[in-house]
Coordinates of C-alpha atoms in Angstrom, one line a residue:
M189 CA -131.1 22.6 -18.1
F190 CA -128.9 19.9 -16.4
K191 CA -127.4 18.9 -19.8
T192 CA -126.6 22.5 -20.5
R193 CA -124.7 22.8 -17.2
I194 CA -122.7 19.6 -18.0
I195 CA -121.8 20.9 -21.4
L196 CA -120.8 24.3 -20.0
T197 CA -118.6 22.7 -17.3
A198 CA -116.9 20.5 -19.9
V199 CA -116.2 23.4 -22.2
I200 CA -114.7 25.4 -19.2
L201 CA -112.5 22.4 -18.3
L202 CA -111.4 21.9 -21.9
A203 CA -110.6 25.6 -22.1
L204 CA -108.5 25.4 -18.9
V205 CA -106.6 22.3 -20.2
G206 CA -106.0 24.1 -23.4
V207 CA -104.6 27.2 -21.6
L208 CA -102.3 24.9 -19.5
L209 CA -101.1 23.0 -22.5
A210 CA -100.5 26.2 -24.5
N211 CA -98.5 27.6 -21.5
M212 CA -96.4 24.4 -21.3
V213 CA -95.7 24.4 -25.0
Q214 CA -94.7 28.1 -24.8
R215 CA -92.3 27.3 -21.9
M216 CA -90.8 24.4 -23.7
A217 CA -90.3 26.5 -26.8
H218 CA -88.7 29.2 -24.7
F219 CA -86.3 26.6 -23.2
Q220 CA -85.5 25.1 -26.6
Q221 CA -84.9 28.6 -28.0
S222 CA -82.7 29.4 -25.0
D223 CA -80.7 26.2 -25.4
A224 CA -80.4 26.8 -29.2
A225 CA -79.3 30.3 -28.6
Y226 CA -76.5 29.2 -26.2
L227 CA -75.4 26.4 -28.6
R228 CA -75.2 28.9 -31.5
L229 CA -73.2 31.2 -29.2
F230 CA -70.8 28.4 -28.4
K231 CA -70.4 27.4 -32.0
E232 CA -69.6 31.1 -32.9
V233 CA -67.0 31.3 -30.1
V234 CA -65.3 28.1 -31.2
A235 CA -65.3 29.2 -34.9
F236 CA -63.9 32.6 -34.0
T237 CA -61.2 31.1 -31.8
K238 CA -60.1 28.5 -34.4
Q239 CA -60.0 31.2 -37.0
S240 CA -58.3 34.1 -35.1
Y241 CA -56.3 32.7 -32.2
V242 CA -52.6 33.6 -32.4
E243 CA -51.6 29.9 -32.9
K244 CA -53.4 27.0 -34.5
V245 CA -55.8 25.4 -32.0
D246 CA -56.0 21.6 -31.5
D247 CA -59.7 20.6 -31.8
K248 CA -59.5 18.0 -29.0
K249 CA -57.8 20.4 -26.6
L250 CA -60.4 23.0 -27.3
M251 CA -63.4 20.7 -26.7
T252 CA -62.0 19.0 -23.6
G253 CA -61.2 22.5 -22.3
A254 CA -64.8 23.5 -22.9
I255 CA -66.1 20.4 -21.1
N256 CA -63.8 21.0 -18.1
G257 CA -64.8 24.6 -17.9
M258 CA -68.5 23.7 -17.9
L259 CA -68.0 21.2 -15.1
A260 CA -65.7 23.5 -13.1
A261 CA -68.5 26.1 -13.1
L262 CA -70.7 23.6 -11.1
D263 CA -68.5 22.5 -8.2
P264 CA -64.9 21.4 -7.5
H265 CA -65.7 17.7 -7.6
S266 CA -67.4 17.3 -11.0
T267 CA -64.8 16.6 -13.6
Y268 CA -64.1 15.1 -17.0
M269 CA -61.4 12.3 -17.1
P270 CA -59.6 11.2 -20.3
V271 CA -59.5 7.4 -20.7
T272 CA -56.0 7.1 -19.2
S273 CA -56.8 9.1 -16.0
Y274 CA -60.2 7.3 -15.8
N275 CA -58.6 3.8 -16.0
E276 CA -55.9 4.9 -13.5
M277 CA -58.5 6.0 -11.0
K278 CA -60.4 2.6 -11.3
V279 CA -57.1 0.7 -10.8
H280 CA -56.3 2.8 -7.8
M281 CA -59.7 2.2 -6.2
A282 CA -59.4 -1.5 -6.9
G283 CA -56.2 -1.6 -4.8
E284 CA -54.8 -4.3 -7.0
F285 CA -52.8 -4.2 -10.3
G286 CA -49.9 -5.8 -12.2
G287 CA -46.8 -3.8 -11.6
L288 CA -43.5 -3.4 -9.7
G289 CA -44.5 -1.9 -6.4
I290 CA -43.0 1.6 -6.5
Q291 CA -44.4 4.8 -5.0
L292 CA -43.4 7.6 -7.4
G293 CA -42.9 11.3 -7.3
T294 CA -41.2 14.1 -9.2
K295 CA -38.4 16.4 -8.3
D296 CA -37.0 19.1 -10.6
G297 CA -38.8 17.4 -13.5
K298 CA -37.2 14.0 -12.7
L299 CA -39.1 10.8 -12.0
M300 CA -38.1 9.7 -8.4
V301 CA -38.8 6.8 -6.2
E302 CA -40.5 7.9 -3.0
A303 CA -40.5 4.4 -1.6
P304 CA -40.7 0.8 -2.7
I305 CA -43.7 -1.1 -1.3
E306 CA -42.7 -3.9 1.0
D307 CA -42.6 -7.5 -0.4
T308 CA -42.8 -6.4 -4.1
P309 CA -40.5 -7.0 -7.0
A310 CA -39.0 -3.5 -6.6
F311 CA -38.4 -4.0 -2.9
R312 CA -36.8 -7.4 -3.3
A313 CA -34.6 -6.1 -6.2
G314 CA -33.2 -3.3 -4.0
I315 CA -34.8 -0.2 -5.4
Q316 CA -34.3 2.6 -2.9
S317 CA -36.0 5.8 -1.8
G318 CA -34.4 8.7 -3.7
D319 CA -33.5 6.7 -6.8
H320 CA -34.0 8.6 -10.1
I321 CA -35.7 6.4 -12.7
W322 CA -34.1 7.9 -15.9
T323 CA -35.1 5.1 -18.4
I324 CA -37.9 2.5 -18.7
D325 CA -37.1 -0.2 -21.1
G326 CA -34.4 2.0 -22.6
K327 CA -36.7 5.0 -23.2
P328 CA -35.9 8.2 -21.2
T329 CA -38.5 9.5 -18.7
Q330 CA -37.4 13.1 -19.0
G331 CA -40.3 15.2 -20.2
V332 CA -42.8 12.3 -19.9
S333 CA -45.8 12.7 -17.6
I334 CA -45.8 10.6 -14.4
N335 CA -49.1 8.9 -15.6
D336 CA -47.4 7.8 -18.8
C337 CA -44.4 6.4 -16.8
V338 CA -46.8 4.5 -14.5
S339 CA -48.5 3.0 -17.6
R340 CA -45.1 1.8 -18.9
M341 CA -44.3 0.1 -15.6
R342 CA -47.6 -1.6 -15.1
G343 CA -48.7 -4.6 -17.1
T344 CA -49.5 -8.3 -17.1
P345 CA -48.0 -10.2 -14.1
G346 CA -45.1 -12.3 -15.3
T347 CA -43.8 -9.9 -17.9
S348 CA -40.6 -8.0 -17.4
V349 CA -39.5 -4.4 -17.5
T350 CA -36.0 -2.9 -17.2
L351 CA -35.4 0.3 -15.2
G352 CA -32.4 2.5 -15.6
I353 CA -31.6 4.0 -12.2
L354 CA -29.3 6.9 -11.3
R355 CA -28.4 6.7 -7.6
E356 CA -26.6 9.2 -5.5
G357 CA -23.1 7.9 -4.5
T358 CA -22.8 5.5 -7.6
K359 CA -20.7 6.5 -10.5
E360 CA -22.4 4.4 -13.2
P361 CA -26.2 4.0 -13.9
L362 CA -27.8 0.9 -12.4
S363 CA -30.0 -1.4 -14.4
F364 CA -32.7 -3.5 -12.8
K365 CA -34.7 -6.1 -14.8
L366 CA -37.9 -6.7 -12.8
V367 CA -40.7 -9.1 -13.3
R368 CA -44.2 -7.7 -12.8
A369 CA -46.4 -9.2 -10.1
I370 CA -49.8 -8.6 -8.6
I371 CA -49.4 -5.5 -6.3
K372 CA -52.0 -5.0 -3.6
T373 CA -52.1 -1.7 -1.9
K374 CA -53.1 -1.7 1.7
S375 CA -55.5 0.8 3.0
V376 CA -55.8 -0.7 6.5
K377 CA -53.1 -0.8 9.2
A378 CA -53.7 -2.4 12.5
K379 CA -51.7 -3.1 15.7
L380 CA -52.0 -3.6 19.4
L381 CA -50.7 -0.5 21.2
E382 CA -50.6 -2.4 24.4
P383 CA -52.6 -5.3 25.8
G384 CA -56.3 -4.7 25.2
Y385 CA -56.0 -1.5 23.3
A386 CA -55.7 -1.5 19.5
Y387 CA -55.0 1.0 16.7
L388 CA -56.7 0.6 13.3
G389 CA -56.0 3.2 10.6
I390 CA -57.7 3.5 7.2
S391 CA -55.9 5.6 4.6
E392 CA -58.6 5.4 2.0
F393 CA -61.8 3.5 1.2
Q394 CA -60.9 1.1 -1.6
E395 CA -62.6 -2.0 -3.0
R396 CA -61.1 -4.3 -0.4
T397 CA -61.1 -1.9 2.6
G398 CA -64.2 -3.4 4.3
E399 CA -63.0 -7.0 4.0
D400 CA -59.5 -6.0 5.2
F401 CA -61.0 -4.1 8.1
E402 CA -63.1 -7.0 9.3
R403 CA -60.1 -9.3 9.0
A404 CA -58.0 -6.9 11.0
L405 CA -60.5 -6.8 13.8
Q406 CA -60.4 -10.6 14.0
T407 CA -56.6 -10.6 14.0
L408 CA -56.4 -7.9 16.8
A409 CA -58.8 -9.9 19.0
A410 CA -56.8 -13.1 18.4
D411 CA -53.5 -11.4 19.1
N412 CA -55.0 -9.9 22.3
G413 CA -56.2 -13.3 23.4
G414 CA -59.8 -12.1 23.8
P415 CA -62.1 -9.1 23.2
L416 CA -60.5 -5.7 23.0
K417 CA -60.8 -3.1 25.8
G418 CA -60.8 -0.2 23.4
L419 CA -60.1 0.8 19.8
I420 CA -58.6 3.9 18.1
L421 CA -60.0 4.3 14.6
D422 CA -57.7 6.7 12.8
L423 CA -59.3 8.5 9.8
R424 CA -56.9 11.4 9.7
Y425 CA -55.9 12.4 6.2
N426 CA -58.4 9.9 4.8
P427 CA -59.8 11.6 1.6
G428 CA -62.7 9.2 1.2
G429 CA -63.3 6.8 -1.6
L430 CA -66.0 4.2 -2.1
L431 CA -69.2 4.8 -0.2
D432 CA -70.1 1.1 0.0
Q433 CA -66.9 0.3 1.9
A434 CA -67.5 3.1 4.4
I435 CA -70.9 1.6 5.0
R436 CA -69.4 -1.8 5.5
V437 CA -66.9 -0.5 8.1
T438 CA -69.6 1.4 10.0
N439 CA -71.8 -1.7 9.8
R440 CA -69.4 -3.5 12.3
F441 CA -70.5 -1.2 15.1
V442 CA -74.1 -0.1 14.6
G443 CA -77.4 -1.7 13.7
E444 CA -78.1 -4.3 16.4
G445 CA -81.8 -3.5 16.1
L446 CA -84.3 -2.2 13.7
S447 CA -84.3 1.3 15.2
N448 CA -80.6 2.2 15.0
G449 CA -79.5 0.9 11.6
L450 CA -79.3 4.1 9.5
I451 CA -75.7 4.9 8.4
V452 CA -76.2 7.6 5.8
S453 CA -78.9 9.0 3.5
T454 CA -78.5 10.8 0.2
K455 CA -80.8 13.3 -1.5
G456 CA -80.6 14.6 -5.0
R457 CA -82.6 15.8 -8.0
S458 CA -82.6 12.7 -10.3
A459 CA -84.7 9.6 -9.8
G460 CA -83.0 7.1 -7.5
S461 CA -80.7 9.6 -5.8
D462 CA -82.8 9.7 -2.6
R463 CA -81.6 6.7 -0.7
Q464 CA -81.1 5.4 2.8
M465 CA -78.2 3.0 3.5
L466 CA -78.8 0.8 6.5
A467 CA -76.7 -1.6 8.5
N468 CA -77.3 -5.3 8.4
I469 CA -78.9 -6.8 11.5
G470 CA -76.6 -9.4 13.0
E471 CA -73.4 -9.9 15.0
K472 CA -71.5 -6.8 15.7
E473 CA -68.3 -5.9 17.6
P474 CA -68.4 -6.0 21.4
H475 CA -69.3 -2.7 23.0
Y476 CA -65.8 -1.7 23.9
P477 CA -65.1 2.1 23.8
I478 CA -64.0 3.6 20.5
V479 CA -62.2 6.9 19.7
V480 CA -62.2 8.1 16.1
L481 CA -59.4 10.5 15.1
I482 CA -60.2 13.0 12.4
N483 CA -58.6 16.2 11.0
G484 CA -58.9 18.6 8.1
G485 CA -57.8 15.9 5.8
S486 CA -60.7 13.6 6.7
A487 CA -63.2 13.9 3.9
S488 CA -66.2 12.3 2.2
A489 CA -66.5 8.6 3.1
S490 CA -64.4 9.1 6.2
E491 CA -66.8 11.8 7.4
I492 CA -69.7 9.4 6.8
V493 CA -68.1 6.9 9.2
A494 CA -67.3 9.5 11.8
G495 CA -70.7 11.1 11.5
A496 CA -72.6 7.8 11.8
L497 CA -70.6 6.6 14.9
Q498 CA -71.1 10.1 16.5
D499 CA -74.8 10.2 15.9
H500 CA -75.3 6.7 17.2
K501 CA -73.2 7.5 20.3
R502 CA -71.0 4.6 19.5
A503 CA -67.7 6.5 19.5
V504 CA -66.0 9.6 20.7
I505 CA -64.8 11.8 17.9
M506 CA -61.4 13.4 18.7
G507 CA -59.1 15.7 16.7
T508 CA -59.9 18.8 14.6
Q509 CA -62.7 19.8 12.3
S510 CA -63.0 17.6 9.2
F511 CA -62.9 18.8 5.6
G512 CA -66.6 19.1 4.9
K513 CA -67.2 17.3 1.6
G514 CA -70.9 16.3 1.8
S515 CA -71.6 15.5 -1.8
V516 CA -71.9 12.2 -3.8
Q517 CA -70.2 11.8 -7.2
S518 CA -71.5 9.3 -9.7
L519 CA -69.0 7.8 -12.2
I520 CA -70.3 7.6 -15.8
T521 CA -68.4 5.9 -18.6
L522 CA -68.7 7.8 -21.8
P523 CA -69.0 6.1 -25.2
N524 CA -65.4 6.8 -26.1
G525 CA -64.1 5.3 -22.9
D526 CA -63.5 8.6 -21.1
G527 CA -65.1 9.1 -17.7
L528 CA -67.4 11.7 -16.2
K529 CA -67.4 12.3 -12.4
L530 CA -70.6 14.2 -11.7
T531 CA -72.0 15.4 -8.4
T532 CA -75.5 13.9 -8.2
A533 CA -76.6 14.2 -4.5
R534 CA -75.8 15.4 -1.0
Y535 CA -75.4 13.0 1.9
Y536 CA -76.7 13.3 5.4
T537 CA -75.7 11.7 8.7
P538 CA -78.3 9.5 10.6
S539 CA -79.5 12.6 12.5
G540 CA -80.1 14.5 9.3
R541 CA -77.0 16.7 9.4
S542 CA -75.5 17.9 6.2
I543 CA -71.8 18.4 6.6
Q544 CA -71.3 20.1 3.2
A545 CA -68.8 23.0 3.6
K546 CA -68.9 22.5 7.4
G547 CA -67.5 19.1 8.3
I548 CA -67.7 16.9 11.4
T549 CA -67.1 18.7 14.7
P550 CA -65.1 16.6 17.2
D551 CA -66.5 15.8 20.6
I552 CA -63.1 16.6 22.0
T553 CA -60.9 19.0 20.1
V554 CA -57.2 18.1 20.2
E555 CA -54.8 20.0 18.0
F556 CA -51.8 18.0 16.7
A557 CA -48.6 19.3 18.5
K558 CA -45.1 18.6 17.3
K559 CA -42.9 17.3 20.0
P560 CA -40.7 20.1 21.2
A561 CA -36.9 19.8 20.9
Q562 CA -35.2 18.5 24.0
P563 CA -33.1 21.1 25.8
D564 CA -29.3 20.5 25.9
K565 CA -29.1 20.7 29.7
K566 CA -30.0 17.7 31.7
K567 CA -33.4 17.7 33.4
M568 CA -33.3 18.2 37.1
P569 CA -34.3 15.0 39.0
E570 CA -37.6 15.2 40.9
I571 CA -37.4 15.3 44.6
R572 CA -40.1 13.6 46.8
E573 CA -40.7 13.4 50.5
Q574 CA -38.8 10.1 50.8
D575 CA -35.7 11.9 49.5
L576 CA -35.6 14.5 52.3
D577 CA -33.3 14.0 55.3
G578 CA -35.2 13.0 58.5
H579 CA -38.5 12.2 56.7
M580 CA -41.0 10.3 58.8
Q581 CA -41.5 6.6 58.0
Q582 CA -44.7 5.3 56.6
V583 CA -47.0 4.1 59.4
G584 CA -48.4 0.6 59.2
A585 CA -46.5 -0.3 56.1
P586 CA -46.8 -4.0 55.2
K587 CA -43.6 -6.0 55.4
E588 CA -44.3 -7.6 52.1
A589 CA -46.1 -6.3 49.0
P590 CA -49.4 -8.0 48.5
A591 CA -49.7 -10.4 45.6
A592 CA -51.0 -8.8 42.5
S593 CA -54.6 -9.6 41.7
E594 CA -53.7 -9.4 37.9
P595 CA -50.5 -10.2 36.1
P596 CA -48.5 -7.2 35.3
A597 CA -49.1 -5.6 31.9
A598 CA -46.7 -6.5 29.1
P599 CA -44.4 -3.7 28.2
L600 CA -45.3 -1.5 25.2
D601 CA -44.1 -2.5 21.8
P602 CA -41.1 -0.2 21.0
K603 CA -42.6 1.0 17.7
A604 CA -45.9 1.7 19.4
Q605 CA -44.2 3.5 22.2
E606 CA -42.3 5.7 19.6
Q607 CA -45.5 6.4 17.7
L608 CA -47.3 7.5 20.9
S609 CA -44.4 9.8 21.9
K610 CA -44.6 11.6 18.5
D611 CA -48.4 11.7 18.1
N612 CA -50.1 13.6 20.9
Q613 CA -53.6 13.0 19.4
L614 CA -53.1 9.2 19.5
A615 CA -51.7 9.4 23.1
R616 CA -54.8 11.4 24.2
A617 CA -57.1 8.9 22.5
L618 CA -55.4 6.0 24.4
D619 CA -55.6 7.9 27.7
L620 CA -59.3 8.5 27.1
L621 CA -60.0 4.8 26.4
K622 CA -58.2 3.8 29.6
G623 CA -60.1 6.5 31.6
V624 CA -63.4 5.2 30.4
N625 CA -62.6 1.6 31.4
L626 CA -61.3 2.8 34.8
L627 CA -64.5 4.7 35.4
K628 CA -66.6 1.7 34.4
A629 CA -64.7 -0.5 36.8
G630 CA -65.1 2.0 39.6
L631 CA -68.9 2.2 39.1
K632 CA -69.4 -1.6 39.4

């Protein structure tokens, strides 16, 4: 009887397994048939298009268009990049290349110099903003894409290239023979706004951003003659870039202990996409107050930095709502050298917030305001009590001013003063840093 029950149970289990396997095989067959049906449909559309379209169709154009259309149906950030665009992107993110040092643009179909980069062959040769580059090594630029023109000008350091320039105000074309050099683009700008208070802007997260950022912090402290009293980290119009560099920047301010080291986490569908990126335990920046400036142009990696510092209460976020790009793109090199940028995960701030299509909300919202034009009439002078006839004298006024307990602050750098006068968000950030330090001093 016992053996009969065992045999019956085994038969039932085998029957269940058989049903499950049959169901799985049926589903796989359905998916395979579905995929095969769509592939047949695609082949039919391609064949009909090649046969009946009003003009002869280029096969490469048709296939790349199909790939781009497929990726565009997923999200705005997944894209296919031909080898030239892919290599250009890698060079851009490296922040270092052999070239001339010219920021280019187009105007009315003409290749124009937006600005020469300081201390580069183009800058030293006298290339000017507004110059029209009409030939490169004797070949016209008219009708040539800007990427192809960039490729012509870049090359091995030490080799030469000749630019034909048309400049407003000159009758004859100008010719410049330039020798290519290593051009390093700078993504980090730093300066002391006034003693103790520093500005540090990051335009994009490139391969050397983290290293340059750490070096800039050291230089600022040295120029200040000691630790800073406050820092403004400007991430406005920063479109993002390399995730590891955003983590390295954030690492300078968080992660003193085991419990507060999470910077960002990612979650996706494929194996290995669920990750947690942590700060290194070790020496960090002193706990001076920080204001991070963001706006609608702050996206991706810059939002990771802002979100992490906000969640860890390490900085006050000021400005306007950020862009809201909370997805991670993986770069895949295809067998033919082209590139595939594919969205593979979403990222989350340390508190678990997803900012996808939402962005980082500032702690203090400050809209950027253009400085109003000064009126033509002269401003009336302010009148105070001491200006009135017959005003009472101050009672108990000391005969001599007491000696200052601290040396007077050095005057603002003229360039910093001009920047503050034109940038109300920057000025508000500086005022907040000063206010925090005054409050701390008053509570001691």
